[in-house]
C-alpha cells in the first residue's frame, strides 16, 4: 500500500477518534447541565462512559476483539478528561481564612440565624471621639473584607469613629448558610439584627457596592431605617429588579483591559472549577449545583479568578499601579452564593415607592471612573428624597479608597463632613435636577 494512502487512512482514523472524544465531552457537559451536576458529576460521567462504550462496541460488532478494544481508546481518553471534572482538588469542608494579626475576629450569632465575623476598631484616644457607632457593609456580595478596606476603616477610627464591620453571611470568616437563604432580603434582615445586637441605638452606616444595595433596600424598610442615624451609599449596584434591567452607561474609562493580567493561581484553570464556575456564570448550572458544594467552591476560588473585575475598580490612568487589594490568606469569595444574591436582586420588585418615603439623612458617593452603570446611582438619587448631598469623586474608580495617593484621606473627608453635618469638601453634584445633564456628560 502506498505511503500516501496509509497516511490518509491514519489521518482519517485520527480525525474520527478526535470527533468521538469531542462528541463524548459535549454529551458529558450537556448531561452535567441536565442533571445539575448530580453526584459531583458522576451521574453524567457514568452515562457518558456507558453510551460511548455501547456505541463503539456496536459499531465494531463485526470486528475481532483486539480491534474492537482499540476502538475504545477514544472513549477511554474522553472518560479520563471528563473524570477530571468529577474529582475535587481542594477540601470539600469549609476552610476559613486565618485571623488577621491587627484586629480580633469576633463571632456574633444574630437573631436571623446568621453567625457573622465582626471587626471592631474603637476610636483613637488621641482625637475627638464620636460615640455613635459607624457600621461598614462591604461589597461582593459574599466576600471577605479586603485588607484595603480594613486600612480605610482604621483611618476612620484614628479620626475618632467607633467603627464596626462584619462579613456578611457566607463571606470571609462568617458561617455559611443554605444556598437558598442567600438573598438580598436576608442581608437586610441581618443588618437590622446586627444593629440590634450592637445595642447602642441608631448607627451611621456606610454601604459600598453590593453593600450599598443592601443599605438602599434597608432605607426602603421603615422598621430597619429606624435603626439608622445617617446612611452613606457608596457606588451602589442596582437597587432592585427594574434598576438591574437598565442598560445605561458607565463612568470615565476604567483600567479594565489595560492593566496587566492578575497574577497568582486560578481555580478556573482546573477543569472541575472552570466548568462549574463557567456554567454557573452562564446560568446553565444553579448556584446550589450538586457538581461542587458551596464550601468547596469557596475554598477553590482565588483572587486571580476575579480577572479584570479588579482592574475595573480603578481609573485607566492607574492601570499599571493597581495595588494588591488582599492576600491569599484573607481573600474569600463564594461565587455561587454571590450569584444567588444577585439573582434575588434582579428578581425583586421595585422599591421606589417605599424609598420615596425615606427620612434617613443620606449621602451618595459616585466615582469618576466607575465601571458601574451610572443609572444605578442616579436611580437611587431620583427616588430617595432624604439624600442631602451627592459627592462625585474625581480621580478614583469604583474602589474609591484604595491606598493610592491621598484617595483614602479624600474619601474620609467626604464621609466625616457628612456625618458631622459640616460643609461638603466637594460640590453637591449631581443634584436631582442635574441627573439628565450628568448622564449626558458621561455618554
Short mmCIF file of C-alpha atoms in Angstrom, two decimals:
data_model
loop_
_atom_site.label_atom_id
_atom_site.label_comp_id
_atom_site.label_asym_id
_atom_site.label_seq_id
_atom_site.Cartn_x
_atom_site.Cartn_y
_atom_site.Cartn_z
CA UNK A 1 0.00 0.00 0.00
CA UNK A 2 1.46 3.38 -0.97
CA UNK A 3 2.55 5.58 1.98
CA UNK A 4 0.19 8.34 0.91
CA UNK A 5 -2.80 6.03 1.25
CA UNK A 6 -1.61 4.76 4.65
CA UNK A 7 -1.15 8.37 5.78
CA UNK A 8 -4.62 9.29 4.55
CA UNK A 9 -6.16 6.35 6.39
CA UNK A 10 -4.28 7.24 9.58
CA UNK A 11 -5.43 10.85 9.34
CA UNK A 12 -9.00 9.68 8.83
CA UNK A 13 -8.87 7.39 11.86
CA UNK A 14 -7.27 10.14 13.97
CA UNK A 15 -9.94 12.60 12.89
CA UNK A 16 -12.66 10.09 13.74
CA UNK A 17 -11.10 9.46 17.15
CA UNK A 18 -10.96 13.18 17.89
CA UNK A 19 -14.57 13.57 16.77
CA UNK A 20 -15.59 10.78 19.16
CA UNK A 21 -13.69 12.41 22.04
CA UNK A 22 -15.21 15.83 21.36
CA UNK A 23 -18.69 14.37 20.93
CA UNK A 24 -18.50 12.49 24.22
CA UNK A 25 -17.23 15.58 26.07
CA UNK A 26 -20.10 17.63 24.65
CA UNK A 27 -22.50 14.89 25.76
CA UNK A 28 -20.89 14.91 29.21
CA UNK A 29 -21.28 18.69 29.59
CA UNK A 30 -24.88 18.50 28.39
CA UNK A 31 -25.59 15.81 30.96
CA UNK A 32 -23.90 17.93 33.66
CA UNK A 33 -26.34 20.71 32.83
CA UNK A 34 -29.37 18.39 32.60
CA UNK A 35 -28.57 16.68 35.92
CA UNK A 36 -27.32 19.88 37.59
CA UNK A 37 -24.08 18.07 38.35
CA UNK A 38 -25.74 15.22 40.27
CA UNK A 39 -23.34 13.17 42.39
CA UNK A 40 -20.42 15.53 41.84
CA UNK A 41 -20.80 14.90 38.12
CA UNK A 42 -20.61 11.12 38.42
CA UNK A 43 -24.12 10.60 37.02
CA UNK A 44 -23.12 12.42 33.84
CA UNK A 45 -19.74 10.64 33.73
CA UNK A 46 -21.18 7.13 34.07
CA UNK A 47 -23.83 7.82 31.46
CA UNK A 48 -21.24 9.21 29.04
CA UNK A 49 -18.96 6.22 29.61
CA UNK A 50 -21.83 3.80 29.07
CA UNK A 51 -23.11 5.48 25.91
CA UNK A 52 -19.61 5.73 24.45
CA UNK A 53 -18.76 2.11 25.23
CA UNK A 54 -22.01 0.65 23.91
CA UNK A 55 -21.97 2.77 20.75
CA UNK A 56 -18.34 1.91 19.99
CA UNK A 57 -18.79 -1.81 20.55
CA UNK A 58 -21.95 -1.81 18.42
CA UNK A 59 -20.20 -0.07 15.53
CA UNK A 60 -17.36 -2.60 15.65
CA UNK A 61 -19.52 -5.65 16.31
CA UNK A 62 -18.28 -7.46 13.16
CA UNK A 63 -14.64 -6.89 14.01
CA UNK A 64 -12.37 -9.05 16.08
CA UNK A 65 -12.00 -8.30 19.80
CA UNK A 66 -8.48 -6.80 19.68
CA UNK A 67 -9.65 -4.33 17.05
CA UNK A 68 -12.86 -3.59 18.95
CA UNK A 69 -10.82 -2.85 22.09
CA UNK A 70 -8.57 -0.46 20.19
CA UNK A 71 -11.66 1.42 19.02
CA UNK A 72 -12.48 2.03 22.70
CA UNK A 73 -9.35 4.16 23.16
CA UNK A 74 -11.14 7.48 22.33
CA UNK A 75 -13.83 6.55 24.87
CA UNK A 76 -11.14 5.96 27.50
CA UNK A 77 -9.50 9.31 26.71
CA UNK A 78 -12.82 11.19 26.82
CA UNK A 79 -13.75 9.46 30.08
CA UNK A 80 -10.42 10.40 31.65
CA UNK A 81 -10.87 14.04 30.65
CA UNK A 82 -14.44 14.07 31.94
CA UNK A 83 -13.37 12.42 35.20
CA UNK A 84 -11.19 15.45 35.98
CA UNK A 85 -14.42 17.44 36.35
CA UNK A 86 -15.74 14.99 38.93
CA UNK A 87 -12.74 14.89 41.28
CA UNK A 88 -12.28 17.64 43.94
CA UNK A 89 -8.79 19.13 44.20
CA UNK A 90 -9.49 21.20 47.33
CA UNK A 91 -11.16 20.35 50.61
CA UNK A 92 -14.92 19.92 50.46
CA UNK A 93 -15.15 21.15 54.07
CA UNK A 94 -15.08 24.94 54.55
CA UNK A 95 -11.65 26.33 55.33
CA UNK A 96 -11.97 29.82 56.74
CA UNK A 97 -9.29 32.49 56.33
CA UNK A 98 -6.81 32.77 59.16
CA UNK A 99 -7.36 35.50 61.73
CA UNK A 100 -5.93 38.91 60.95
CA UNK A 101 -2.92 39.94 63.04
CA UNK A 102 -4.08 43.53 63.62
CA UNK A 103 -7.71 43.09 64.72
CA UNK A 104 -9.57 40.47 66.72
CA UNK A 105 -12.22 38.43 64.95
CA UNK A 106 -15.43 38.21 66.95
CA UNK A 107 -18.34 35.99 66.02
CA UNK A 108 -21.87 37.18 66.66
CA UNK A 109 -24.92 34.95 66.39
CA UNK A 110 -27.75 37.09 65.05
CA UNK A 111 -31.44 36.54 65.65
CA UNK A 112 -31.83 35.75 61.93
CA UNK A 113 -29.74 32.61 62.39
CA UNK A 114 -26.65 34.05 60.72
CA UNK A 115 -23.32 33.81 62.52
CA UNK A 116 -21.08 36.59 61.27
CA UNK A 117 -17.45 37.60 61.73
CA UNK A 118 -17.21 41.05 63.33
CA UNK A 119 -14.31 43.51 63.50
CA UNK A 120 -14.22 46.47 65.87
CA UNK A 121 -11.93 49.47 65.56
CA UNK A 122 -12.52 51.67 68.63
CA UNK A 123 -11.94 55.41 68.29
CA UNK A 124 -8.40 56.63 68.77
CA UNK A 125 -7.88 58.17 72.22
CA UNK A 126 -5.80 60.92 70.61
CA UNK A 127 -8.65 62.63 68.78
CA UNK A 128 -12.23 63.75 69.17
CA UNK A 129 -14.37 60.71 69.85
CA UNK A 130 -17.78 60.27 68.20
CA UNK A 131 -19.78 57.94 70.36
CA UNK A 132 -22.28 56.89 67.69
CA UNK A 133 -21.23 53.55 66.13
CA UNK A 134 -20.20 53.51 62.48
CA UNK A 135 -21.06 50.30 60.60
CA UNK A 136 -19.46 49.26 57.31
CA UNK A 137 -21.14 46.98 54.74
CA UNK A 138 -18.58 45.70 52.25
CA UNK A 139 -19.15 44.74 48.64
CA UNK A 140 -19.00 41.37 46.98
CA UNK A 141 -21.54 40.15 47.73
CA UNK A 142 -20.47 37.26 49.98
CA UNK A 143 -16.81 38.24 50.01
CA UNK A 144 -14.29 38.84 52.77
CA UNK A 145 -13.48 42.42 53.71
CA UNK A 146 -10.29 43.26 51.83
CA UNK A 147 -7.14 44.47 53.53
CA UNK A 148 -7.51 47.79 51.69
CA UNK A 149 -10.93 48.21 53.29
CA UNK A 150 -9.53 47.36 56.71
CA UNK A 151 -6.88 50.07 56.25
CA UNK A 152 -9.59 52.59 55.42
CA UNK A 153 -11.64 51.62 58.46
CA UNK A 154 -8.56 52.05 60.62
CA UNK A 155 -8.18 55.57 59.22
CA UNK A 156 -11.75 56.41 60.26
CA UNK A 157 -11.08 55.01 63.74
CA UNK A 158 -7.99 57.20 64.05
CA UNK A 159 -10.23 60.16 63.31
CA UNK A 160 -12.41 59.32 66.29
CA UNK A 161 -15.09 56.99 64.91
CA UNK A 162 -16.24 53.83 66.66
CA UNK A 163 -16.05 51.51 63.66
CA UNK A 164 -17.70 48.13 63.30
CA UNK A 165 -17.63 45.92 60.23
CA UNK A 166 -18.95 42.44 59.65
CA UNK A 167 -18.55 39.98 56.82
CA UNK A 168 -21.98 39.12 55.56
CA UNK A 169 -23.18 35.53 55.97
CA UNK A 170 -21.12 33.13 53.87
CA UNK A 171 -18.32 35.64 53.29
CA UNK A 172 -14.87 35.68 54.87
CA UNK A 173 -14.89 34.17 58.34
CA UNK A 174 -18.69 34.21 58.68
CA UNK A 175 -20.56 30.91 58.72
CA UNK A 176 -22.19 29.55 55.60
CA UNK A 177 -25.94 29.47 55.01
CA UNK A 178 -28.03 27.03 52.99
CA UNK A 179 -27.76 28.26 49.42
CA UNK A 180 -31.42 29.26 49.11
CA UNK A 181 -31.04 31.63 52.08
CA UNK A 182 -28.56 33.90 50.29
CA UNK A 183 -30.96 36.68 49.38
CA UNK A 184 -30.84 40.45 49.48
CA UNK A 185 -33.79 40.46 51.90
CA UNK A 186 -31.82 38.17 54.25
CA UNK A 187 -28.89 40.62 54.06
CA UNK A 188 -31.23 43.46 55.05
CA UNK A 189 -32.57 41.46 57.99
CA UNK A 190 -29.02 40.62 59.04
CA UNK A 191 -28.12 44.33 59.03
CA UNK A 192 -31.12 45.08 61.26
CA UNK A 193 -30.23 42.20 63.58
CA UNK A 194 -26.60 43.31 63.71
CA UNK A 195 -27.61 46.82 64.82
CA UNK A 196 -29.93 45.34 67.45
CA UNK A 197 -27.16 43.07 68.69
CA UNK A 198 -24.83 46.07 68.94
CA UNK A 199 -27.36 47.64 71.26
CA UNK A 200 -26.14 51.22 71.03
CA UNK A 201 -29.10 52.87 69.37
CA UNK A 202 -29.25 54.23 65.81
CA UNK A 203 -25.98 53.92 63.92
CA UNK A 204 -24.31 55.52 60.92
CA UNK A 205 -23.91 53.08 58.04
CA UNK A 206 -21.59 53.11 55.02
CA UNK A 207 -22.57 50.64 52.31
CA UNK A 208 -20.20 50.06 49.41
CA UNK A 209 -21.10 48.46 46.06
CA UNK A 210 -23.38 45.48 46.81
CA UNK A 211 -23.29 46.64 50.45
CA UNK A 212 -24.81 49.89 49.19
CA UNK A 213 -27.62 47.86 47.62
CA UNK A 214 -28.35 46.25 50.99
CA UNK A 215 -28.28 49.68 52.59
CA UNK A 216 -30.64 51.17 49.98
CA UNK A 217 -33.13 48.34 50.44
CA UNK A 218 -32.85 48.85 54.21
CA UNK A 219 -33.69 52.55 53.79
CA UNK A 220 -36.86 51.47 51.97
CA UNK A 221 -37.93 49.46 55.03
CA UNK A 222 -39.16 51.83 57.78
CA UNK A 223 -38.54 49.28 60.52
CA UNK A 224 -34.89 48.84 59.58
CA UNK A 225 -34.35 52.51 58.70
CA UNK A 226 -35.45 53.49 62.21
CA UNK A 227 -32.20 51.95 63.49
CA UNK A 228 -30.05 54.18 61.27
CA UNK A 229 -28.98 57.73 62.05
CA UNK A 230 -27.25 58.54 58.73
CA UNK A 231 -26.55 56.50 55.62
CA UNK A 232 -23.76 56.74 53.06
CA UNK A 233 -24.46 54.99 49.76
CA UNK A 234 -21.13 54.38 48.04
CA UNK A 235 -21.04 53.29 44.38
CA UNK A 236 -24.26 51.24 44.53
CA UNK A 237 -25.20 48.32 42.34
CA UNK A 238 -28.81 48.04 41.09
CA UNK A 239 -31.20 48.63 43.97
CA UNK A 240 -33.97 46.31 42.66
CA UNK A 241 -35.13 44.30 39.67
CA UNK A 242 -36.27 47.18 37.44
CA UNK A 243 -32.99 49.02 38.05
CA UNK A 244 -30.98 45.87 37.24
CA UNK A 245 -32.60 45.79 33.81
CA UNK A 246 -31.41 49.28 32.90
CA UNK A 247 -28.92 49.37 30.02
CA UNK A 248 -27.05 52.56 30.82
CA UNK A 249 -23.59 53.98 30.54
CA UNK A 250 -20.51 53.74 32.72
CA UNK A 251 -18.20 56.44 34.01
CA UNK A 252 -14.86 57.57 32.64
CA UNK A 253 -12.65 54.73 31.33
CA UNK A 254 -11.54 52.22 33.93
CA UNK A 255 -8.38 50.10 33.87
CA UNK A 256 -10.28 47.06 32.57
CA UNK A 257 -8.39 45.71 29.57
CA UNK A 258 -5.40 47.98 30.26
CA UNK A 259 -3.95 46.58 33.46
CA UNK A 260 -1.55 43.63 33.44
CA UNK A 261 -3.21 40.28 34.00
CA UNK A 262 -3.71 39.41 37.65
CA UNK A 263 -1.01 37.05 38.83
CA UNK A 264 -1.48 34.01 41.02
CA UNK A 265 -3.18 30.61 40.77
CA UNK A 266 -6.65 30.39 39.24
CA UNK A 267 -9.19 27.76 40.09
CA UNK A 268 -10.75 28.29 36.66
CA UNK A 269 -7.66 26.68 35.12
CA UNK A 270 -8.64 23.45 36.88
CA UNK A 271 -11.22 21.57 34.74
CA UNK A 272 -13.60 20.92 37.64
CA UNK A 273 -13.87 24.53 38.73
CA UNK A 274 -13.56 26.03 35.27
CA UNK A 275 -16.60 24.01 34.20
CA UNK A 276 -18.56 24.64 37.42
CA UNK A 277 -17.99 28.39 37.66
CA UNK A 278 -18.31 28.87 33.92
CA UNK A 279 -21.66 27.08 33.66
CA UNK A 280 -22.93 28.87 36.78
CA UNK A 281 -21.94 32.23 35.28
CA UNK A 282 -23.84 31.32 32.11
CA UNK A 283 -26.89 30.35 34.15
CA UNK A 284 -26.68 26.71 32.99
CA UNK A 285 -25.98 25.40 36.50
CA UNK A 286 -27.81 26.53 39.61
CA UNK A 287 -25.78 28.15 42.41
CA UNK A 288 -26.81 25.15 44.51
CA UNK A 289 -25.47 22.72 41.92
CA UNK A 290 -24.57 19.22 43.06
CA UNK A 291 -21.38 19.40 40.97
CA UNK A 292 -19.47 21.30 43.65
CA UNK A 293 -20.61 22.13 47.15
CA UNK A 294 -20.68 25.66 48.48
CA UNK A 295 -17.74 25.09 50.81
CA UNK A 296 -15.61 23.53 48.08
CA UNK A 297 -16.36 26.37 45.70
CA UNK A 298 -15.43 28.99 48.27
CA UNK A 299 -12.21 27.12 49.10
CA UNK A 300 -11.25 26.90 45.42
CA UNK A 301 -11.98 30.45 44.25
CA UNK A 302 -8.94 32.77 44.21
CA UNK A 303 -8.36 36.50 43.81
CA UNK A 304 -6.90 35.86 40.35
CA UNK A 305 -10.23 34.31 39.31
CA UNK A 306 -11.75 37.79 39.51
CA UNK A 307 -9.66 38.67 36.45
CA UNK A 308 -10.45 42.07 35.01
CA UNK A 309 -13.11 42.76 37.66
CA UNK A 310 -10.38 44.08 39.96
CA UNK A 311 -8.98 46.38 37.26
CA UNK A 312 -12.47 47.75 36.59
CA UNK A 313 -12.36 49.31 40.07
CA UNK A 314 -9.56 51.71 39.09
CA UNK A 315 -9.10 54.57 36.65
CA UNK A 316 -7.37 53.92 33.34
CA UNK A 317 -4.52 56.18 34.45
CA UNK A 318 -3.85 53.80 37.35
CA UNK A 319 -3.74 50.65 35.19
CA UNK A 320 -0.07 49.97 35.88
CA UNK A 321 -0.10 50.72 39.59
CA UNK A 322 -3.17 48.90 40.86
CA UNK A 323 -2.45 47.96 44.48
CA UNK A 324 -2.74 44.46 45.85
CA UNK A 325 -6.15 44.55 47.46
CA UNK A 326 -5.78 41.40 49.50
CA UNK A 327 -3.68 38.39 50.41
CA UNK A 328 -4.38 34.74 49.68
CA UNK A 329 -4.70 34.19 53.43
CA UNK A 330 -7.50 36.77 53.78
CA UNK A 331 -9.29 36.53 50.42
CA UNK A 332 -12.52 34.57 50.38
CA UNK A 333 -15.36 34.69 47.89
CA UNK A 334 -18.31 32.40 47.34
CA UNK A 335 -19.14 32.78 43.65
CA UNK A 336 -22.25 30.59 43.91
CA UNK A 337 -23.72 32.45 46.89
CA UNK A 338 -22.89 35.77 45.26
CA UNK A 339 -24.75 34.78 42.09
CA UNK A 340 -27.72 33.73 44.21
CA UNK A 341 -27.86 37.10 45.98
CA UNK A 342 -27.52 38.96 42.69
CA UNK A 343 -30.34 36.91 41.18
CA UNK A 344 -32.65 37.80 44.07
CA UNK A 345 -31.92 41.47 43.39
CA UNK A 346 -32.79 41.00 39.71
CA UNK A 347 -36.00 39.23 40.70
CA UNK A 348 -37.03 41.77 43.34
CA UNK A 349 -39.90 44.19 42.72
CA UNK A 350 -39.40 47.93 42.60
CA UNK A 351 -38.59 49.52 45.95
CA UNK A 352 -39.01 53.04 44.56
CA UNK A 353 -42.42 53.67 46.20
CA UNK A 354 -41.04 52.73 49.63
CA UNK A 355 -37.74 54.55 49.10
CA UNK A 356 -39.61 57.77 48.32
CA UNK A 357 -40.86 57.71 51.90
CA UNK A 358 -37.36 57.53 53.39
CA UNK A 359 -36.47 60.12 56.02
CA UNK A 360 -32.99 58.90 56.99
CA UNK A 361 -30.42 61.58 56.05
CA UNK A 362 -28.25 60.08 53.32
CA UNK A 363 -25.31 60.86 51.07
CA UNK A 364 -24.50 59.33 47.69
CA UNK A 365 -20.89 58.81 46.53
CA UNK A 366 -20.12 58.33 42.81
CA UNK A 367 -16.66 57.62 41.38
CA UNK A 368 -15.36 59.33 38.26
CA UNK A 369 -14.04 56.14 36.62
CA UNK A 370 -16.75 53.82 37.85
CA UNK A 371 -17.47 50.70 35.85
CA UNK A 372 -20.90 50.65 37.49
CA UNK A 373 -23.87 51.67 35.39
CA UNK A 374 -24.45 55.36 36.10
CA UNK A 375 -28.22 54.90 36.29
CA UNK A 376 -27.79 52.56 39.25
CA UNK A 377 -26.65 55.55 41.30
CA UNK A 378 -28.91 58.17 39.75
CA UNK A 379 -32.00 55.98 40.25
CA UNK A 380 -31.28 55.98 43.98
CA UNK A 381 -30.77 59.75 43.90
CA UNK A 382 -34.00 60.27 41.98
CA UNK A 383 -36.10 58.18 44.37
CA UNK A 384 -34.64 58.90 47.81
CA UNK A 385 -35.75 62.37 48.94
CA UNK A 386 -33.57 62.14 52.07
CA UNK A 387 -30.31 62.22 50.09
CA UNK A 388 -28.89 65.55 51.20
CA UNK A 389 -25.75 65.62 49.09
CA UNK A 390 -24.01 63.78 46.29
CA UNK A 391 -20.23 63.67 46.14
CA UNK A 392 -18.76 62.96 42.71
CA UNK A 393 -15.27 61.69 43.49
CA UNK A 394 -12.70 62.78 40.89
CA UNK A 395 -9.65 60.69 40.05
CA UNK A 396 -10.88 57.40 41.51
CA UNK A 397 -12.61 54.28 40.25
CA UNK A 398 -15.21 52.06 41.84
CA UNK A 399 -12.86 51.23 44.73
CA UNK A 400 -12.75 54.82 45.97
CA UNK A 401 -10.49 54.19 48.98
CA UNK A 402 -7.58 52.26 47.55
CA UNK A 403 -4.40 53.49 49.24
CA UNK A 404 -3.16 55.35 46.17
CA UNK A 405 -2.05 58.97 46.57
CA UNK A 406 -4.44 60.71 49.00
CA UNK A 407 -7.55 58.80 47.91
CA UNK A 408 -8.22 57.37 51.38
CA UNK A 409 -7.96 60.79 53.00
CA UNK A 410 -10.25 62.39 50.41
CA UNK A 411 -12.90 59.70 50.83
CA UNK A 412 -12.67 60.01 54.62
CA UNK A 413 -13.03 63.80 54.39
CA UNK A 414 -16.25 63.43 52.38
CA UNK A 415 -17.68 60.86 54.79
CA UNK A 416 -16.77 62.64 58.00
CA UNK A 417 -18.05 66.00 56.76
CA UNK A 418 -21.45 64.45 56.12
CA UNK A 419 -21.56 62.60 59.43
CA UNK A 420 -20.71 65.82 61.28
CA UNK A 421 -23.11 67.87 59.16
CA UNK A 422 -20.27 70.12 58.01
CA UNK A 423 -19.72 71.80 54.66
CA UNK A 424 -19.02 69.23 51.96
CA UNK A 425 -15.44 69.14 50.61
CA UNK A 426 -16.82 68.78 47.07
CA UNK A 427 -19.73 70.37 45.21
CA UNK A 428 -23.13 68.77 45.65
CA UNK A 429 -23.10 67.14 42.21
CA UNK A 430 -25.15 65.87 40.61
CA UNK A 431 -28.32 67.13 42.22
CA UNK A 432 -31.65 65.59 41.27
CA UNK A 433 -32.21 68.42 38.81
CA UNK A 434 -28.84 67.66 37.18
CA UNK A 435 -29.32 63.93 36.65
CA UNK A 436 -30.15 64.25 32.96
CA UNK A 437 -27.19 66.55 32.32
CA UNK A 438 -24.90 64.29 34.35
CA UNK A 439 -25.87 61.26 32.28
CA UNK A 440 -25.45 63.21 29.03
CA UNK A 441 -21.95 64.20 30.10
CA UNK A 442 -20.96 60.57 30.56
CA UNK A 443 -22.13 59.07 27.27
#
